[in-house]
PDB file of N, CA and C in Angstrom:
ATOM      1  N   UNK Q   1      63.636  72.328 189.952  1.00 47.00           N
ATOM      2  CA  UNK Q   1      64.778  71.576 189.483  1.00 47.00           C
ATOM      3  C   UNK Q   1      66.035  72.148 190.129  1.00 47.00           C
ATOM      4  N   UNK Q   2      67.016  71.298 190.356  1.00 47.00           N
ATOM      5  CA  UNK Q   2      68.254  71.716 191.005  1.00 47.00           C
ATOM      6  C   UNK Q   2      69.015  72.709 190.138  1.00 47.00           C
ATOM      7  N   UNK Q   3      69.786  73.584 190.830  1.00 47.00           N
ATOM      8  CA  UNK Q   3      70.667  74.486 190.074  1.00 47.00           C
ATOM      9  C   UNK Q   3      71.703  73.657 189.355  1.00 47.00           C
ATOM     10  N   UNK Q   4      71.991  74.009 188.119  1.00 46.00           N
ATOM     11  CA  UNK Q   4      72.939  73.238 187.321  1.00 46.00           C
ATOM     12  C   UNK Q   4      74.266  73.963 187.190  1.00 46.00           C
ATOM     13  N   UNK Q   5      75.295  73.177 187.080  1.00 45.00           N
ATOM     14  CA  UNK Q   5      76.639  73.674 186.750  1.00 45.00           C
ATOM     15  C   UNK Q   5      77.156  74.691 187.756  1.00 45.00           C
ATOM     16  N   UNK Q   6      76.743  74.576 189.015  1.00 45.00           N
ATOM     17  CA  UNK Q   6      77.233  75.488 190.035  1.00 45.00           C
ATOM     18  C   UNK Q   6      78.365  74.839 190.812  1.00 45.00           C
ATOM     19  N   UNK Q   7      78.225  73.564 191.102  1.00 45.00           N
ATOM     20  CA  UNK Q   7      79.228  72.865 191.886  1.00 45.00           C
ATOM     21  C   UNK Q   7      80.371  72.411 190.995  1.00 45.00           C
ATOM     22  N   UNK Q   8      81.544  72.291 191.571  1.00 48.00           N
ATOM     23  CA  UNK Q   8      82.717  71.869 190.812  1.00 48.00           C
ATOM     24  C   UNK Q   8      83.191  70.510 191.293  1.00 48.00           C
ATOM     25  N   UNK Q   9      83.961  69.820 190.458  1.00 54.00           N
ATOM     26  CA  UNK Q   9      84.590  68.566 190.851  1.00 54.00           C
ATOM     27  C   UNK Q   9      83.604  67.437 190.997  1.00 54.00           C
ATOM     28  N   UNK Q  10      83.906  66.518 191.942  1.00 64.00           N
ATOM     29  CA  UNK Q  10      83.125  65.305 192.132  1.00 64.00           C
ATOM     30  C   UNK Q  10      81.677  65.553 192.484  1.00 64.00           C
ATOM     31  N   UNK Q  11      81.418  66.552 193.318  1.00 65.00           N
ATOM     32  CA  UNK Q  11      80.025  66.835 193.692  1.00 65.00           C
ATOM     33  C   UNK Q  11      79.223  67.242 192.471  1.00 65.00           C
ATOM     34  N   UNK Q  12      79.838  68.056 191.610  1.00 67.00           N
ATOM     35  CA  UNK Q  12      79.152  68.487 190.394  1.00 67.00           C
ATOM     36  C   UNK Q  12      78.851  67.283 189.523  1.00 67.00           C
ATOM     37  N   UNK Q  13      79.835  66.408 189.340  1.00 82.00           N
ATOM     38  CA  UNK Q  13      79.661  65.224 188.507  1.00 82.00           C
ATOM     39  C   UNK Q  13      78.573  64.320 189.060  1.00 82.00           C
ATOM     40  N   UNK Q  14      78.614  64.071 190.362  1.00 84.00           N
ATOM     41  CA  UNK Q  14      77.607  63.218 190.998  1.00 84.00           C
ATOM     42  C   UNK Q  14      76.226  63.827 190.849  1.00 84.00           C
ATOM     43  N   UNK Q  15      76.132  65.131 191.003  1.00 88.00           N
ATOM     44  CA  UNK Q  15      74.849  65.811 190.874  1.00 88.00           C
ATOM     45  C   UNK Q  15      74.319  65.683 189.436  1.00 88.00           C
ATOM     46  N   UNK Q  16      75.198  65.822 188.459  1.00 89.00           N
ATOM     47  CA  UNK Q  16      74.788  65.682 187.051  1.00 89.00           C
ATOM     48  C   UNK Q  16      74.259  64.285 186.770  1.00 89.00           C
ATOM     49  N   UNK Q  17      74.934  63.272 187.276  1.00 90.00           N
ATOM     50  CA  UNK Q  17      74.510  61.893 187.050  1.00 90.00           C
ATOM     51  C   UNK Q  17      73.178  61.634 187.747  1.00 90.00           C
ATOM     52  N   UNK Q  18      73.029  62.090 188.984  1.00 92.00           N
ATOM     53  CA  UNK Q  18      71.766  61.915 189.710  1.00 92.00           C
ATOM     54  C   UNK Q  18      70.620  62.619 188.980  1.00 92.00           C
ATOM     55  N   UNK Q  19      70.881  63.818 188.504  1.00 93.00           N
ATOM     56  CA  UNK Q  19      69.856  64.572 187.771  1.00 93.00           C
ATOM     57  C   UNK Q  19      69.474  63.846 186.484  1.00 93.00           C
ATOM     58  N   UNK Q  20      70.447  63.291 185.796  1.00 94.00           N
ATOM     59  CA  UNK Q  20      70.171  62.551 184.562  1.00 94.00           C
ATOM     60  C   UNK Q  20      69.339  61.304 184.859  1.00 94.00           C
ATOM     61  N   UNK Q  21      69.693  60.580 185.923  1.00 95.00           N
ATOM     62  CA  UNK Q  21      68.932  59.382 186.294  1.00 95.00           C
ATOM     63  C   UNK Q  21      67.490  59.736 186.625  1.00 95.00           C
ATOM     64  N   UNK Q  22      67.286  60.802 187.365  1.00 96.00           N
ATOM     65  CA  UNK Q  22      65.935  61.236 187.726  1.00 96.00           C
ATOM     66  C   UNK Q  22      65.162  61.680 186.480  1.00 96.00           C
ATOM     67  N   UNK Q  23      65.824  62.364 185.588  1.00 97.00           N
ATOM     68  CA  UNK Q  23      65.175  62.813 184.350  1.00 97.00           C
ATOM     69  C   UNK Q  23      64.739  61.634 183.496  1.00 97.00           C
ATOM     70  N   UNK Q  24      65.572  60.598 183.411  1.00 97.00           N
ATOM     71  CA  UNK Q  24      65.208  59.398 182.649  1.00 97.00           C
ATOM     72  C   UNK Q  24      63.972  58.749 183.274  1.00 97.00           C
ATOM     73  N   UNK Q  25      63.936  58.661 184.603  1.00 97.00           N
ATOM     74  CA  UNK Q  25      62.769  58.091 185.287  1.00 97.00           C
ATOM     75  C   UNK Q  25      61.511  58.901 184.981  1.00 97.00           C
ATOM     76  N   UNK Q  26      61.629  60.228 185.061  1.00 97.00           N
ATOM     77  CA  UNK Q  26      60.483  61.103 184.797  1.00 97.00           C
ATOM     78  C   UNK Q  26      60.017  60.979 183.350  1.00 97.00           C
ATOM     79  N   UNK Q  27      60.954  60.920 182.417  1.00 97.00           N
ATOM     80  CA  UNK Q  27      60.596  60.784 181.007  1.00 97.00           C
ATOM     81  C   UNK Q  27      59.932  59.440 180.752  1.00 97.00           C
ATOM     82  N   UNK Q  28      60.471  58.381 181.335  1.00 96.00           N
ATOM     83  CA  UNK Q  28      59.881  57.048 181.163  1.00 96.00           C
ATOM     84  C   UNK Q  28      58.443  57.033 181.694  1.00 96.00           C
ATOM     85  N   UNK Q  29      58.210  57.657 182.842  1.00 97.00           N
ATOM     86  CA  UNK Q  29      56.866  57.710 183.421  1.00 97.00           C
ATOM     87  C   UNK Q  29      55.922  58.538 182.556  1.00 97.00           C
ATOM     88  N   UNK Q  30      56.389  59.675 182.053  1.00 95.00           N
ATOM     89  CA  UNK Q  30      55.556  60.525 181.200  1.00 95.00           C
ATOM     90  C   UNK Q  30      55.192  59.813 179.905  1.00 95.00           C
ATOM     91  N   UNK Q  31      56.154  59.106 179.330  1.00 95.00           N
ATOM     92  CA  UNK Q  31      55.877  58.342 178.113  1.00 95.00           C
ATOM     93  C   UNK Q  31      54.874  57.227 178.399  1.00 95.00           C
ATOM     94  N   UNK Q  32      55.032  56.560 179.524  1.00 95.00           N
ATOM     95  CA  UNK Q  32      54.103  55.484 179.890  1.00 95.00           C
ATOM     96  C   UNK Q  32      52.688  56.033 180.051  1.00 95.00           C
ATOM     97  N   UNK Q  33      52.561  57.216 180.643  1.00 94.00           N
ATOM     98  CA  UNK Q  33      51.241  57.855 180.794  1.00 94.00           C
ATOM     99  C   UNK Q  33      50.594  58.105 179.438  1.00 94.00           C
ATOM    100  N   UNK Q  34      51.416  58.305 178.417  1.00 93.00           N
ATOM    101  CA  UNK Q  34      50.915  58.535 177.053  1.00 93.00           C
ATOM    102  C   UNK Q  34      50.810  57.228 176.263  1.00 93.00           C
ATOM    103  N   UNK Q  35      51.074  56.093 176.936  1.00 93.00           N
ATOM    104  CA  UNK Q  35      50.989  54.799 176.269  1.00 93.00           C
ATOM    105  C   UNK Q  35      52.168  54.495 175.367  1.00 93.00           C
ATOM    106  N   UNK Q  36      53.301  55.118 175.654  1.00 95.00           N
ATOM    107  CA  UNK Q  36      54.490  54.969 174.811  1.00 95.00           C
ATOM    108  C   UNK Q  36      55.617  54.350 175.631  1.00 95.00           C
ATOM    109  N   UNK Q  37      56.299  53.394 175.037  1.00 94.00           N
ATOM    110  CA  UNK Q  37      57.443  52.762 175.687  1.00 94.00           C
ATOM    111  C   UNK Q  37      58.654  52.853 174.765  1.00 94.00           C
ATOM    112  N   UNK Q  38      59.750  53.355 175.303  1.00 95.00           N
ATOM    113  CA  UNK Q  38      61.025  53.360 174.577  1.00 95.00           C
ATOM    114  C   UNK Q  38      61.967  52.439 175.360  1.00 95.00           C
ATOM    115  N   UNK Q  39      62.023  51.162 174.992  1.00 94.00           N
ATOM    116  CA  UNK Q  39      62.797  50.188 175.765  1.00 94.00           C
ATOM    117  C   UNK Q  39      64.285  50.525 175.893  1.00 94.00           C
ATOM    118  N   UNK Q  40      64.827  51.255 174.939  1.00 95.00           N
ATOM    119  CA  UNK Q  40      66.262  51.574 174.967  1.00 95.00           C
ATOM    120  C   UNK Q  40      66.568  52.877 175.696  1.00 95.00           C
ATOM    121  N   UNK Q  41      65.561  53.518 176.266  1.00 97.00           N
ATOM    122  CA  UNK Q  41      65.758  54.780 176.982  1.00 97.00           C
ATOM    123  C   UNK Q  41      66.709  54.559 178.154  1.00 97.00           C
ATOM    124  N   UNK Q  42      67.802  55.336 178.173  1.00 96.00           N
ATOM    125  CA  UNK Q  42      68.802  55.178 179.231  1.00 96.00           C
ATOM    126  C   UNK Q  42      69.803  56.322 179.171  1.00 96.00           C
ATOM    127  N   UNK Q  43      70.663  56.360 180.162  1.00 95.00           N
ATOM    128  CA  UNK Q  43      71.798  57.277 180.133  1.00 95.00           C
ATOM    129  C   UNK Q  43      72.867  56.631 179.258  1.00 95.00           C
ATOM    130  N   UNK Q  44      73.454  57.406 178.375  1.00 94.00           N
ATOM    131  CA  UNK Q  44      74.511  56.908 177.497  1.00 94.00           C
ATOM    132  C   UNK Q  44      75.739  56.583 178.347  1.00 94.00           C
ATOM    133  N   UNK Q  45      76.114  55.298 178.443  1.00 92.00           N
ATOM    134  CA  UNK Q  45      77.239  54.930 179.304  1.00 92.00           C
ATOM    135  C   UNK Q  45      78.566  55.556 178.894  1.00 92.00           C
ATOM    136  N   UNK Q  46      78.741  55.845 177.618  1.00 91.00           N
ATOM    137  CA  UNK Q  46      80.002  56.446 177.160  1.00 91.00           C
ATOM    138  C   UNK Q  46      80.185  57.840 177.758  1.00 91.00           C
ATOM    139  N   UNK Q  47      79.085  58.544 178.019  1.00 90.00           N
ATOM    140  CA  UNK Q  47      79.202  59.894 178.580  1.00 90.00           C
ATOM    141  C   UNK Q  47      79.497  59.860 180.076  1.00 90.00           C
ATOM    142  N   UNK Q  48      79.408  58.687 180.678  1.00 89.00           N
ATOM    143  CA  UNK Q  48      79.753  58.540 182.099  1.00 89.00           C
ATOM    144  C   UNK Q  48      81.214  58.174 182.286  1.00 89.00           C
ATOM    145  N   UNK Q  49      81.896  57.853 181.201  1.00 87.00           N
ATOM    146  CA  UNK Q  49      83.277  57.389 181.269  1.00 87.00           C
ATOM    147  C   UNK Q  49      84.283  58.526 181.392  1.00 87.00           C
ATOM    148  N   UNK Q  50      83.826  59.743 181.216  1.00 81.00           N
ATOM    149  CA  UNK Q  50      84.735  60.889 181.319  1.00 81.00           C
ATOM    150  C   UNK Q  50      85.157  61.116 182.766  1.00 81.00           C
ATOM    151  N   UNK Q  51      86.253  61.819 182.950  1.00 80.00           N
ATOM    152  CA  UNK Q  51      86.711  62.147 184.304  1.00 80.00           C
ATOM    153  C   UNK Q  51      85.642  62.936 185.048  1.00 80.00           C
ATOM    154  N   UNK Q  52      85.017  63.873 184.365  1.00 79.00           N
ATOM    155  CA  UNK Q  52      83.906  64.635 184.932  1.00 79.00           C
ATOM    156  C   UNK Q  52      82.676  64.336 184.072  1.00 79.00           C
ATOM    157  N   UNK Q  53      81.905  63.300 184.449  1.00 79.00           N
ATOM    158  CA  UNK Q  53      80.772  62.885 183.617  1.00 79.00           C
ATOM    159  C   UNK Q  53      79.764  64.002 183.363  1.00 79.00           C
ATOM    160  N   UNK Q  54      79.324  64.064 182.136  1.00 85.00           N
ATOM    161  CA  UNK Q  54      78.260  64.980 181.733  1.00 85.00           C
ATOM    162  C   UNK Q  54      77.292  64.130 180.905  1.00 85.00           C
ATOM    163  N   UNK Q  55      76.370  63.435 181.580  1.00 92.00           N
ATOM    164  CA  UNK Q  55      75.560  62.426 180.916  1.00 92.00           C
ATOM    165  C   UNK Q  55      74.632  62.971 179.835  1.00 92.00           C
ATOM    166  N   UNK Q  56      74.494  62.160 178.790  1.00 94.00           N
ATOM    167  CA  UNK Q  56      73.497  62.390 177.749  1.00 94.00           C
ATOM    168  C   UNK Q  56      72.462  61.276 177.869  1.00 94.00           C
ATOM    169  N   UNK Q  57      71.237  61.566 177.465  1.00 96.00           N
ATOM    170  CA  UNK Q  57      70.169  60.583 177.496  1.00 96.00           C
ATOM    171  C   UNK Q  57      69.991  60.009 176.103  1.00 96.00           C
ATOM    172  N   UNK Q  58      70.024  58.682 176.015  1.00 96.00           N
ATOM    173  CA  UNK Q  58      69.765  57.989 174.756  1.00 96.00           C
ATOM    174  C   UNK Q  58      68.288  57.630 174.715  1.00 96.00           C
ATOM    175  N   UNK Q  59      67.618  58.054 173.663  1.00 95.00           N
ATOM    176  CA  UNK Q  59      66.211  57.701 173.501  1.00 95.00           C
ATOM    177  C   UNK Q  59      66.073  56.340 172.835  1.00 95.00           C
ATOM    178  N   UNK Q  60      67.062  55.946 172.051  1.00 93.00           N
ATOM    179  CA  UNK Q  60      67.060  54.641 171.406  1.00 93.00           C
ATOM    180  C   UNK Q  60      66.173  54.591 170.184  1.00 93.00           C
ATOM    181  N   UNK Q  61      66.173  53.448 169.550  1.00 94.00           N
ATOM    182  CA  UNK Q  61      65.350  53.243 168.365  1.00 94.00           C
ATOM    183  C   UNK Q  61      63.938  52.836 168.734  1.00 94.00           C
ATOM    184  N   UNK Q  62      63.028  53.035 167.797  1.00 94.00           N
ATOM    185  CA  UNK Q  62      61.648  52.611 168.008  1.00 94.00           C
ATOM    186  C   UNK Q  62      61.002  52.332 166.659  1.00 94.00           C
ATOM    187  N   UNK Q  63      59.875  51.665 166.715  1.00 94.00           N
ATOM    188  CA  UNK Q  63      59.143  51.350 165.486  1.00 94.00           C
ATOM    189  C   UNK Q  63      58.496  52.615 164.926  1.00 94.00           C
ATOM    190  N   UNK Q  64      58.080  52.529 163.677  1.00 95.00           N
ATOM    191  CA  UNK Q  64      57.384  53.658 163.054  1.00 95.00           C
ATOM    192  C   UNK Q  64      56.104  53.965 163.821  1.00 95.00           C
ATOM    193  N   UNK Q  65      55.402  52.925 164.275  1.00 95.00           N
ATOM    194  CA  UNK Q  65      54.168  53.119 165.052  1.00 95.00           C
ATOM    195  C   UNK Q  65      54.430  53.908 166.332  1.00 95.00           C
ATOM    196  N   UNK Q  66      55.484  53.532 167.042  1.00 94.00           N
ATOM    197  CA  UNK Q  66      55.820  54.242 168.284  1.00 94.00           C
ATOM    198  C   UNK Q  66      56.239  55.673 167.962  1.00 94.00           C
ATOM    199  N   UNK Q  67      56.991  55.884 166.902  1.00 94.00           N
ATOM    200  CA  UNK Q  67      57.394  57.237 166.514  1.00 94.00           C
ATOM    201  C   UNK Q  67      56.166  58.095 166.190  1.00 94.00           C
ATOM    202  N   UNK Q  68      55.187  57.512 165.523  1.00 95.00           N
ATOM    203  CA  UNK Q  68      53.959  58.256 165.192  1.00 95.00           C
ATOM    204  C   UNK Q  68      53.186  58.606 166.460  1.00 95.00           C
ATOM    205  N   UNK Q  69      53.121  57.666 167.421  1.00 94.00           N
ATOM    206  CA  UNK Q  69      52.429  57.959 168.680  1.00 94.00           C
ATOM    207  C   UNK Q  69      53.167  59.026 169.474  1.00 94.00           C
ATOM    208  N   UNK Q  70      54.482  58.981 169.424  1.00 94.00           N
ATOM    209  CA  UNK Q  70      55.289  59.991 170.110  1.00 94.00           C
ATOM    210  C   UNK Q  70      55.049  61.372 169.482  1.00 94.00           C
ATOM    211  N   UNK Q  71      55.037  61.443 168.164  1.00 95.00           N
ATOM    212  CA  UNK Q  71      54.782  62.714 167.476  1.00 95.00           C
ATOM    213  C   UNK Q  71      53.394  63.250 167.823  1.00 95.00           C
ATOM    214  N   UNK Q  72      52.412  62.359 167.854  1.00 94.00           N
ATOM    215  CA  UNK Q  72      51.042  62.775 168.190  1.00 94.00           C
ATOM    216  C   UNK Q  72      50.965  63.286 169.636  1.00 94.00           C
ATOM    217  N   UNK Q  73      51.678  62.640 170.534  1.00 92.00           N
ATOM    218  CA  UNK Q  73      51.662  63.063 171.941  1.00 92.00           C
ATOM    219  C   UNK Q  73      52.307  64.426 172.130  1.00 92.00           C
ATOM    220  N   UNK Q  74      53.279  64.757 171.273  1.00 91.00           N
ATOM    221  CA  UNK Q  74      53.973  66.046 171.397  1.00 91.00           C
ATOM    222  C   UNK Q  74      53.197  67.206 170.753  1.00 91.00           C
ATOM    223  N   UNK Q  75      52.204  66.901 169.956  1.00 92.00           N
ATOM    224  CA  UNK Q  75      51.415  67.961 169.307  1.00 92.00           C
ATOM    225  C   UNK Q  75      50.460  68.595 170.251  1.00 92.00           C
TER     226      UNK Q  75
END
């Protein structure tokens, strides 16, 4: 994984956003491998609105069935 929080300014921000996008892709693929889909999984757009974005990942809501499958997959 890339070194975090080393670069300053725009490069740092761009790197954070790219890393967040890649992490969301990896998480979506890992969940799919476990038969789990979180349709609302995404980068929180509000965290990209800052001058120096520091993205957060939104997992979103899911049904009780999906939550139970997610819990079972994490055990």
